XYZ file of C-alpha atoms in Angstrom:
560
model
C 34.597 0.950 43.924
C 33.449 -1.645 41.463
C 35.275 -5.088 41.686
C 36.953 -4.083 38.338
C 38.363 -0.720 39.525
C 39.552 -2.645 42.615
C 41.383 -5.318 40.831
C 42.795 -2.479 38.571
C 44.259 -0.685 41.498
C 45.492 -3.745 43.281
C 47.282 -4.794 40.263
C 48.536 -1.452 39.789
C 50.412 -1.611 43.252
C 51.982 -4.872 41.831
C 52.921 -2.967 38.619
C 54.488 0.037 40.442
C 56.966 -2.291 42.405
C 57.785 -4.065 39.139
C 58.542 -0.827 37.323
C 60.937 0.071 40.043
C 62.820 -2.962 39.581
C 62.725 -3.213 35.802
C 63.908 0.230 35.538
C 67.150 -0.916 37.301
C 67.374 -4.195 34.812
C 67.035 -2.041 31.598
C 69.457 -3.236 28.819
C 69.864 0.367 27.455
C 72.106 1.609 30.200
C 69.626 3.946 31.395
C 70.288 5.002 35.145
C 67.904 4.376 37.851
C 67.385 7.778 39.277
C 63.666 9.242 39.455
C 62.382 9.788 35.967
C 59.332 11.132 34.192
C 58.295 8.010 32.344
C 58.554 8.394 28.778
C 59.593 11.580 27.388
C 59.508 13.204 23.786
C 63.340 12.712 23.786
C 62.881 8.982 24.310
C 60.150 8.671 21.272
C 62.650 10.846 19.232
C 65.425 8.418 20.090
C 63.023 5.554 18.464
C 64.971 2.279 18.463
C 68.152 3.715 20.003
C 66.701 1.886 23.062
C 66.306 -1.806 22.198
C 64.224 -2.457 25.188
C 61.681 -0.041 24.245
C 58.798 0.354 21.696
C 57.457 3.670 22.090
C 55.048 4.611 19.176
C 52.940 2.675 16.560
C 55.643 2.234 13.970
C 58.593 1.744 16.751
C 59.929 5.406 15.682
C 58.570 8.396 13.876
C 59.537 7.401 10.427
C 56.893 4.591 9.886
C 59.650 2.274 8.723
C 58.979 -0.539 11.018
C 62.500 -1.376 10.654
C 64.413 -2.661 14.020
C 67.942 -2.349 14.340
C 68.232 -5.847 16.287
C 70.289 -8.829 14.856
C 70.355 -11.436 17.305
C 67.789 -13.391 15.447
C 69.185 -13.514 12.247
C 69.209 -15.728 8.892
C 71.327 -18.481 10.002
C 69.288 -18.975 13.705
C 65.715 -17.776 12.667
C 64.677 -21.412 12.073
C 64.980 -21.985 15.763
C 62.404 -19.281 16.657
C 59.902 -20.953 19.211
C 56.869 -19.413 21.175
C 58.241 -17.982 24.579
C 54.765 -17.063 25.911
C 51.413 -16.755 24.700
C 48.501 -14.245 26.285
C 44.819 -15.153 25.547
C 42.786 -11.902 25.450
C 39.172 -13.497 25.675
C 37.740 -11.005 23.162
C 37.301 -11.786 19.417
C 36.635 -9.422 16.486
C 34.315 -11.053 14.177
C 35.154 -10.736 10.424
C 38.312 -8.610 11.484
C 41.556 -9.287 13.471
C 43.661 -8.420 16.488
C 45.089 -5.496 15.071
C 47.198 -3.879 17.602
C 50.691 -2.973 18.028
C 52.048 -3.444 21.776
C 53.997 -0.538 23.090
C 57.096 -1.550 25.503
C 58.419 0.393 28.264
C 60.361 -0.468 31.503
C 59.697 -4.217 30.941
C 55.873 -3.740 30.569
C 53.888 -4.297 27.485
C 50.932 -2.028 26.924
C 48.213 -3.504 24.740
C 44.990 -2.694 23.256
C 42.225 -5.153 21.954
C 39.047 -5.582 20.315
C 35.909 -4.355 21.849
C 38.217 -1.429 23.696
C 39.910 -3.640 26.126
C 43.539 -2.987 27.226
C 46.130 -5.051 29.233
C 49.462 -4.128 30.734
C 51.506 -7.326 30.423
C 54.845 -8.585 31.858
C 57.226 -8.270 28.679
C 59.063 -11.468 29.853
C 56.036 -13.752 30.678
C 52.759 -12.179 29.177
C 51.436 -12.111 33.001
C 48.840 -9.441 33.025
C 49.313 -6.792 35.711
C 46.099 -4.763 34.717
C 42.942 -5.070 32.583
C 40.536 -2.398 31.119
C 37.375 -2.863 29.642
C 35.295 0.043 28.204
C 31.601 0.034 28.785
C 30.549 0.771 25.268
C 26.796 1.588 24.109
C 24.644 -0.724 22.611
C 23.773 1.579 19.639
C 27.396 1.964 17.912
C 27.461 2.655 14.391
C 30.746 2.173 12.669
C 32.331 0.925 15.815
C 29.949 -1.907 15.821
C 31.113 -3.143 12.418
C 34.792 -2.930 13.046
C 35.215 -3.035 16.705
C 38.937 -3.027 16.632
C 41.834 -0.952 18.178
C 45.433 -0.526 16.875
C 47.109 0.438 20.185
C 48.249 2.897 23.002
C 50.255 6.232 22.508
C 52.471 6.913 25.358
C 54.017 10.007 27.199
C 55.185 10.386 30.568
C 53.167 7.893 33.067
C 50.421 8.230 30.521
C 48.693 6.197 27.917
C 46.349 7.319 25.337
C 43.780 5.236 23.558
C 40.741 5.922 21.141
C 37.437 4.259 21.494
C 34.593 2.767 19.240
C 32.210 5.475 20.562
C 34.725 8.232 19.251
C 36.454 9.321 22.623
C 40.185 9.904 23.340
C 41.053 8.398 26.973
C 43.973 9.139 28.843
C 45.276 6.472 31.612
C 47.886 5.913 34.243
C 50.010 3.432 32.880
C 50.761 1.875 36.213
C 47.134 1.498 37.290
C 45.017 1.294 34.173
C 42.771 3.969 35.687
C 41.205 6.451 33.469
C 42.489 10.071 34.166
C 40.592 11.929 31.398
C 37.940 11.329 28.642
C 37.092 13.728 25.925
C 34.801 13.292 22.937
C 36.133 13.279 19.503
C 32.727 13.273 17.498
C 29.120 11.889 17.635
C 29.346 8.211 17.307
C 25.538 7.912 16.615
C 26.010 9.520 13.107
C 28.630 7.082 12.334
C 31.790 8.096 13.648
C 34.465 5.863 15.560
C 38.141 5.788 16.303
C 40.384 2.808 16.025
C 43.920 3.958 15.427
C 46.946 4.165 17.808
C 47.519 7.902 18.821
C 50.665 9.375 17.574
C 52.184 11.187 20.549
C 54.679 14.191 19.744
C 56.339 16.864 22.015
C 53.201 18.318 23.375
C 50.232 16.918 21.552
C 48.384 13.485 20.989
C 47.431 13.401 17.264
C 44.569 11.054 16.564
C 41.983 10.486 13.668
C 38.483 9.405 13.043
C 36.768 6.471 11.331
C 33.414 6.125 9.745
C 33.729 7.358 6.133
C 31.287 4.922 5.049
C 28.636 7.105 6.881
C 27.841 10.652 5.900
C 30.525 12.053 7.983
C 33.408 14.526 7.631
C 36.748 13.387 8.218
C 39.490 15.130 10.648
C 42.741 14.895 12.207
C 42.787 16.404 15.979
C 45.566 17.331 18.397
C 45.010 17.306 21.882
C 47.139 18.416 25.148
C 48.258 15.329 26.688
C 48.044 16.816 30.195
C 44.301 18.032 30.059
C 42.697 16.560 26.883
C 42.093 20.079 25.604
C 41.520 20.456 21.749
C 44.668 22.135 20.379
C 43.775 22.146 16.789
C 41.591 20.533 14.070
C 42.089 19.553 10.492
C 38.945 18.947 8.246
C 39.851 16.453 5.520
C 36.826 18.164 3.809
C 36.973 21.868 3.199
C 34.524 24.254 4.054
C 32.869 26.024 1.343
C 35.408 29.172 -0.185
C 38.291 27.127 1.260
C 40.704 25.734 -1.138
C 39.978 22.333 -2.316
C 35.974 23.287 -1.976
C 36.102 23.850 -5.785
C 36.263 19.800 -6.119
C 32.990 19.437 -4.614
C 29.696 20.306 -6.172
C 27.948 21.811 -3.143
C 28.451 22.231 0.645
C 25.827 19.498 1.604
C 28.061 17.057 -0.290
C 31.210 18.108 1.500
C 29.412 18.113 4.703
C 28.993 14.384 4.396
C 31.968 13.821 2.217
C 33.757 11.038 4.207
C 37.722 11.331 4.290
C 38.190 9.299 7.519
C 41.708 9.411 9.056
C 41.533 5.997 10.782
C 45.428 5.024 10.438
C 48.216 6.554 12.298
C 50.450 8.726 10.386
C 54.423 9.569 10.532
C 56.121 12.696 11.616
C 59.416 14.439 10.614
C 60.546 16.421 13.759
C 63.063 18.381 11.689
C 60.374 19.730 9.208
C 57.623 19.516 12.160
C 55.304 18.019 9.788
C 52.808 15.119 10.130
C 51.865 12.812 7.407
C 48.625 11.342 7.460
C 46.766 9.285 4.856
C 42.906 9.940 4.026
C 40.270 7.968 3.395
C 37.273 7.348 0.797
C 34.804 10.123 -0.354
C 31.118 9.399 0.730
C 29.143 7.544 -0.807
C 31.854 5.087 -1.479
C 30.324 3.960 -4.721
C 27.685 6.075 -5.847
C 29.177 9.209 -7.256
C 26.288 11.096 -8.902
C 25.926 13.617 -6.205
C 29.717 14.492 -5.726
C 31.076 15.505 -8.990
C 34.495 16.598 -8.758
C 38.105 15.146 -7.493
C 36.564 15.507 -3.782
C 39.617 16.755 -1.912
C 41.184 15.818 0.518
C 39.918 12.300 0.367
C 41.936 9.368 -0.739
C 44.991 11.368 -0.436
C 48.233 12.029 1.785
C 48.213 15.419 3.531
C 51.231 17.104 5.263
C 50.075 19.161 8.287
C 52.374 21.605 10.347
C 52.573 19.840 13.763
C 52.178 23.104 15.672
C 48.950 24.233 14.314
C 47.332 21.782 12.034
C 47.855 24.001 9.049
C 48.039 22.141 5.472
C 51.571 22.353 3.861
C 50.984 20.333 0.844
C 48.606 17.367 -0.379
C 48.931 14.639 -2.862
C 45.612 13.100 -4.195
C 46.436 9.406 -5.203
C 42.892 8.366 -6.260
C 40.921 11.736 -7.671
C 36.991 10.888 -7.389
C 37.456 7.395 -5.931
C 34.398 5.145 -6.560
C 35.824 1.988 -5.203
C 36.447 2.578 -1.509
C 40.304 2.929 -2.046
C 41.059 4.647 1.047
C 44.823 6.009 1.108
C 44.738 5.163 5.075
C 48.550 3.829 5.042
C 51.364 4.463 7.078
C 53.651 7.137 5.448
C 57.059 6.045 5.274
C 60.046 8.326 5.268
C 63.186 7.704 3.844
C 66.486 9.519 2.559
C 67.248 8.696 -0.996
C 69.709 9.695 -3.610
C 67.641 10.833 -6.745
C 69.470 11.877 -9.967
C 72.579 12.669 -7.786
C 70.428 14.720 -5.151
C 69.815 13.764 -1.663
C 65.916 13.827 -1.366
C 63.798 13.512 1.847
C 61.248 11.425 0.886
C 57.967 9.750 1.560
C 56.747 6.420 0.293
C 53.343 4.942 -0.063
C 52.141 1.510 -1.523
C 48.646 2.674 -1.999
C 45.282 0.702 -1.997
C 44.904 1.692 -5.941
C 47.709 -0.360 -6.715
C 50.652 1.978 -7.218
C 53.577 2.391 -5.295
C 54.658 6.078 -4.986
C 57.805 8.115 -3.716
C 56.950 12.054 -2.874
C 59.377 14.748 -1.662
C 58.270 14.943 1.931
C 59.151 18.694 2.085
C 56.896 19.568 -0.857
C 54.625 16.678 -2.094
C 56.414 16.864 -5.454
C 55.964 13.322 -7.123
C 59.132 11.428 -7.804
C 58.040 7.914 -8.704
C 54.753 6.072 -9.299
C 54.938 2.461 -10.396
C 52.401 -0.373 -10.066
C 53.376 -2.882 -7.837
C 50.079 -4.968 -8.579
C 48.701 -6.358 -11.761
C 45.659 -4.003 -11.510
C 44.007 -2.998 -14.900
C 42.530 -0.142 -13.402
C 45.307 2.144 -14.770
C 48.558 1.188 -15.865
C 50.469 4.460 -15.320
C 50.470 7.747 -13.726
C 50.193 10.964 -16.171
C 52.854 13.994 -16.017
C 50.044 15.652 -14.117
C 50.312 13.183 -11.252
C 47.046 11.811 -12.458
C 46.315 8.265 -12.957
C 45.527 7.134 -16.534
C 42.243 5.456 -15.824
C 41.559 2.448 -18.344
C 39.169 0.302 -16.670
C 36.811 2.017 -13.983
C 34.119 -0.416 -13.072
C 35.646 -3.859 -13.929
C 34.071 -4.432 -17.238
C 37.530 -4.268 -18.899
C 39.372 -6.512 -16.751
C 40.324 -7.404 -13.140
C 40.116 -4.667 -10.505
C 41.254 -4.855 -7.050
C 38.385 -5.320 -4.809
C 37.172 -2.691 -2.086
C 40.062 -3.826 0.176
C 42.554 -2.700 -2.304
C 45.839 -3.676 -3.813
C 46.977 -3.322 -0.290
C 45.453 -2.091 2.594
C 46.003 -0.333 5.986
C 48.362 -3.415 7.582
C 51.830 -1.759 7.925
C 54.714 -2.300 5.169
C 58.245 -1.950 6.172
C 61.355 -0.240 4.620
C 65.088 -1.781 4.993
C 67.374 1.298 4.215
C 70.506 -1.008 3.813
C 68.654 -2.991 1.033
C 66.775 0.071 -0.254
C 63.584 -2.294 -0.586
C 60.163 -1.709 0.638
C 58.359 -4.660 1.782
C 54.485 -4.739 1.355
C 51.805 -7.428 1.525
C 50.186 -6.936 -1.886
C 46.471 -8.284 -2.781
C 45.530 -9.659 -6.361
C 41.706 -9.781 -6.594
C 39.499 -9.761 -9.420
C 36.284 -7.199 -8.652
C 33.626 -5.270 -10.523
C 31.607 -2.438 -9.236
C 27.950 -1.747 -9.402
C 26.537 1.583 -7.949
C 23.249 2.541 -6.637
C 21.805 5.390 -4.875
C 21.914 4.952 -1.167
C 19.175 5.976 1.206
C 20.237 8.147 3.856
C 19.302 7.022 7.543
C 20.933 8.686 10.483
C 23.464 6.141 11.867
C 23.254 3.848 8.867
C 26.021 3.325 6.284
C 25.719 4.850 2.652
C 28.021 3.092 0.734
C 25.856 3.410 -2.445
C 26.879 0.050 -4.229
C 27.810 -3.638 -4.380
C 31.231 -5.170 -5.322
C 31.230 -8.442 -7.058
C 34.568 -10.529 -6.686
C 35.881 -13.779 -8.404
C 37.521 -15.365 -5.461
C 38.936 -18.124 -7.806
C 41.244 -15.670 -9.217
C 42.433 -14.359 -5.820
C 45.911 -14.514 -4.002
C 48.325 -12.556 -1.886
C 52.031 -11.788 -2.092
C 54.758 -10.378 -0.228
C 56.642 -8.307 -2.558
C 59.817 -6.430 -2.247
C 59.931 -3.113 -4.191
C 63.231 -1.242 -5.189
C 62.548 2.161 -4.016
C 64.641 3.624 -6.584
C 62.706 2.070 -9.550
C 59.691 0.765 -8.140
C 60.566 -2.522 -9.592
C 59.401 -5.738 -7.929
C 62.650 -7.581 -7.058
C 61.161 -10.515 -5.545
C 57.738 -11.807 -4.185
C 56.520 -14.722 -2.000
C 52.847 -15.940 -2.817
C 50.115 -16.800 -0.653
C 46.966 -19.076 -1.369
C 44.647 -16.175 -0.714
C 44.908 -12.274 -0.316
C 46.405 -11.442 3.148
C 45.390 -8.377 5.611
C 48.627 -9.187 7.594
C 51.410 -6.130 8.062
C 55.281 -6.593 7.764
C 58.199 -5.971 10.051
C 61.957 -5.905 9.120
C 65.303 -5.981 11.046
C 69.083 -5.229 10.513
C 69.671 -8.775 10.347
C 68.086 -8.984 6.783
C 65.020 -10.736 7.872
C 61.436 -9.697 7.140
C 58.526 -11.012 9.418
C 55.007 -11.094 7.713
C 51.791 -13.320 7.963
C 49.016 -14.819 5.842
C 45.506 -15.409 5.890
C 45.931 -18.912 6.993
C 47.378 -17.830 10.227
C 51.275 -18.699 9.250
C 53.613 -16.266 10.688
C 56.480 -16.395 8.586
C 60.511 -14.847 8.307
C 62.176 -14.307 4.942
C 65.466 -13.504 3.863
C 65.016 -9.700 2.784
C 67.696 -10.224 -0.050
C 65.865 -12.940 -1.821
C 62.589 -13.578 -0.516
C 63.462 -17.426 0.797
C 60.995 -18.566 3.433
C 63.455 -19.188 6.341
C 60.715 -20.219 8.991
C 56.974 -20.238 9.688
C 54.837 -20.884 12.708
C 50.960 -21.842 12.281
C 49.150 -19.477 14.738
C 45.768 -20.955 14.355
C 44.061 -17.802 13.420
C 44.382 -15.503 10.528
C 46.811 -12.604 11.020
C 44.710 -9.504 9.909
C 45.769 -5.737 10.203
C 48.828 -6.609 12.383
C 52.450 -6.513 11.882
C 55.098 -8.064 14.153
C 57.180 -5.886 16.606
C 60.506 -6.744 18.472
C 62.649 -5.673 21.523
C 65.414 -7.104 23.561
C 65.093 -7.832 27.454
C 67.923 -9.331 29.483
C 69.880 -9.995 26.413
C 67.141 -12.015 24.489
C 65.319 -10.691 21.473
C 61.712 -11.116 21.592
C 59.282 -11.080 18.249
C 55.305 -10.461 19.094
C 52.573 -11.196 16.753
C 48.723 -10.548 17.661
C 46.759 -13.551 15.854
C 43.111 -13.960 16.362
C 42.640 -13.559 20.259
C 46.103 -14.423 20.905
C 49.289 -12.471 21.306
C 52.343 -14.799 20.738
C 55.882 -13.990 21.950
C 58.722 -15.758 20.064
C 62.484 -16.134 20.847
C 65.321 -18.147 20.390
C 65.938 -21.114 23.202
C 67.622 -19.759 26.074
C 71.011 -21.792 25.150
C 70.817 -20.235 21.477
C 71.473 -16.601 21.806
C 74.438 -17.071 24.168
C 76.348 -18.837 21.082
C 78.081 -17.373 18.473
C 76.217 -16.922 15.282
C 76.495 -20.156 13.144
C 78.062 -22.091 15.687
C 76.640 -25.579 15.696
C 74.362 -26.094 18.814
C 72.357 -29.345 19.641
C 68.722 -28.973 19.779
């Protein structure tokens, strides 16, 4: 037995003991009888259990909106670090992009370079550590060695890897139970997303759209790792959508990565998933057509992986404007009718509301100042005015926003997103095809003097911007909201901030010391105390009110 395995097993023995005690002390009233770990019913209940966070967005809706209210507009200014955890691993040029999961008093955290940890949620003390032995010849995984989180079911954790594998762990010990290959990493594949676990399936996607690859969404059996179904985002010749490509060769290397976690409607049994750019990113001479199903949202039947509907945000994309966003679900009254909708603030600079039962476009409005297009036509396609940047500022290749999670507050009917205002132009050139090398096919020129970022509140009924808070530069941080009317966000300067969701007033900030990139906050209650966590740089920081604060009535004067 290796020393690393020895320490993982030894720490696992401690963890098992801690888990049994933590179960009895849970805040949600669950009894202490023997239990099968996390069940599908637990995940379905989402935020009903304040001492849990069991999926990437907190629940299946993708809203990242917590019902917790202990930290509120009146006392958030007293928020202070409760503990920190130093990972010891760093992603050059990117960020600590994970969302920790919480169950039974233990946080399960993934990090850069396929590290992972189990931490005491009260103190940040590690129970076990895992590090994958990665090959030296990574492709996309070398340029973006990030990971966005675990999935969980029963006593198993699920994590994807930079060499395009899916692993199952024993959550109590950190030992690997099974390991399956998703795709060949040597041609450009990788995987970085947090798996989405539903009743009897682990849903994952793939990275590598900058390489001549073909994207897909997979479902695996959580017990065995057996592939249940696969949906390719680029069709086969003769299948619906293939008419939007010139030939089979272009399709088989057409990109369409699926590297951001989707959302799930259990009632409709539909998965909603964003797809990435076509390949080559900028050079389009050899891929005429709309290039379905790239830069789209697809709705898949969870049981079979069959396509129910799709909507393409950016037909024939030539800007690397992936649609790898978290699709956010809501119920809205539109023209007097209750509609089940899915909402996306897209990389192309438009905010969309779609009927999630059939993909009907209900609303599309700009949430950025892009000159690429000013409106979406009656046919659902953007009316493009300036495709290369010669006619004014275009969003850069990172887009008007990116994969960082947005949030939706249903009480305020506001959608919060970190927008990026940049000024770029695009120059394509024919790429050279070399196995294992990126084929972006162009260069992007950006005027950094005109760049800024902004947290924006969007009225979901009209698409109107209700307020914004500007940052000095374009940010890649995600957003979380709570029922206390708070919105938590971050910036590229490393500031973690809390805002009044109604007005946009900045109520509190904390300088973390490293830029917040790709990550959004999560929150939970333990021992009657609310914690808010944010990954930043190589550190996970947990914030809470001082211990004497949360025992006092809201608004009561309390000495420091």
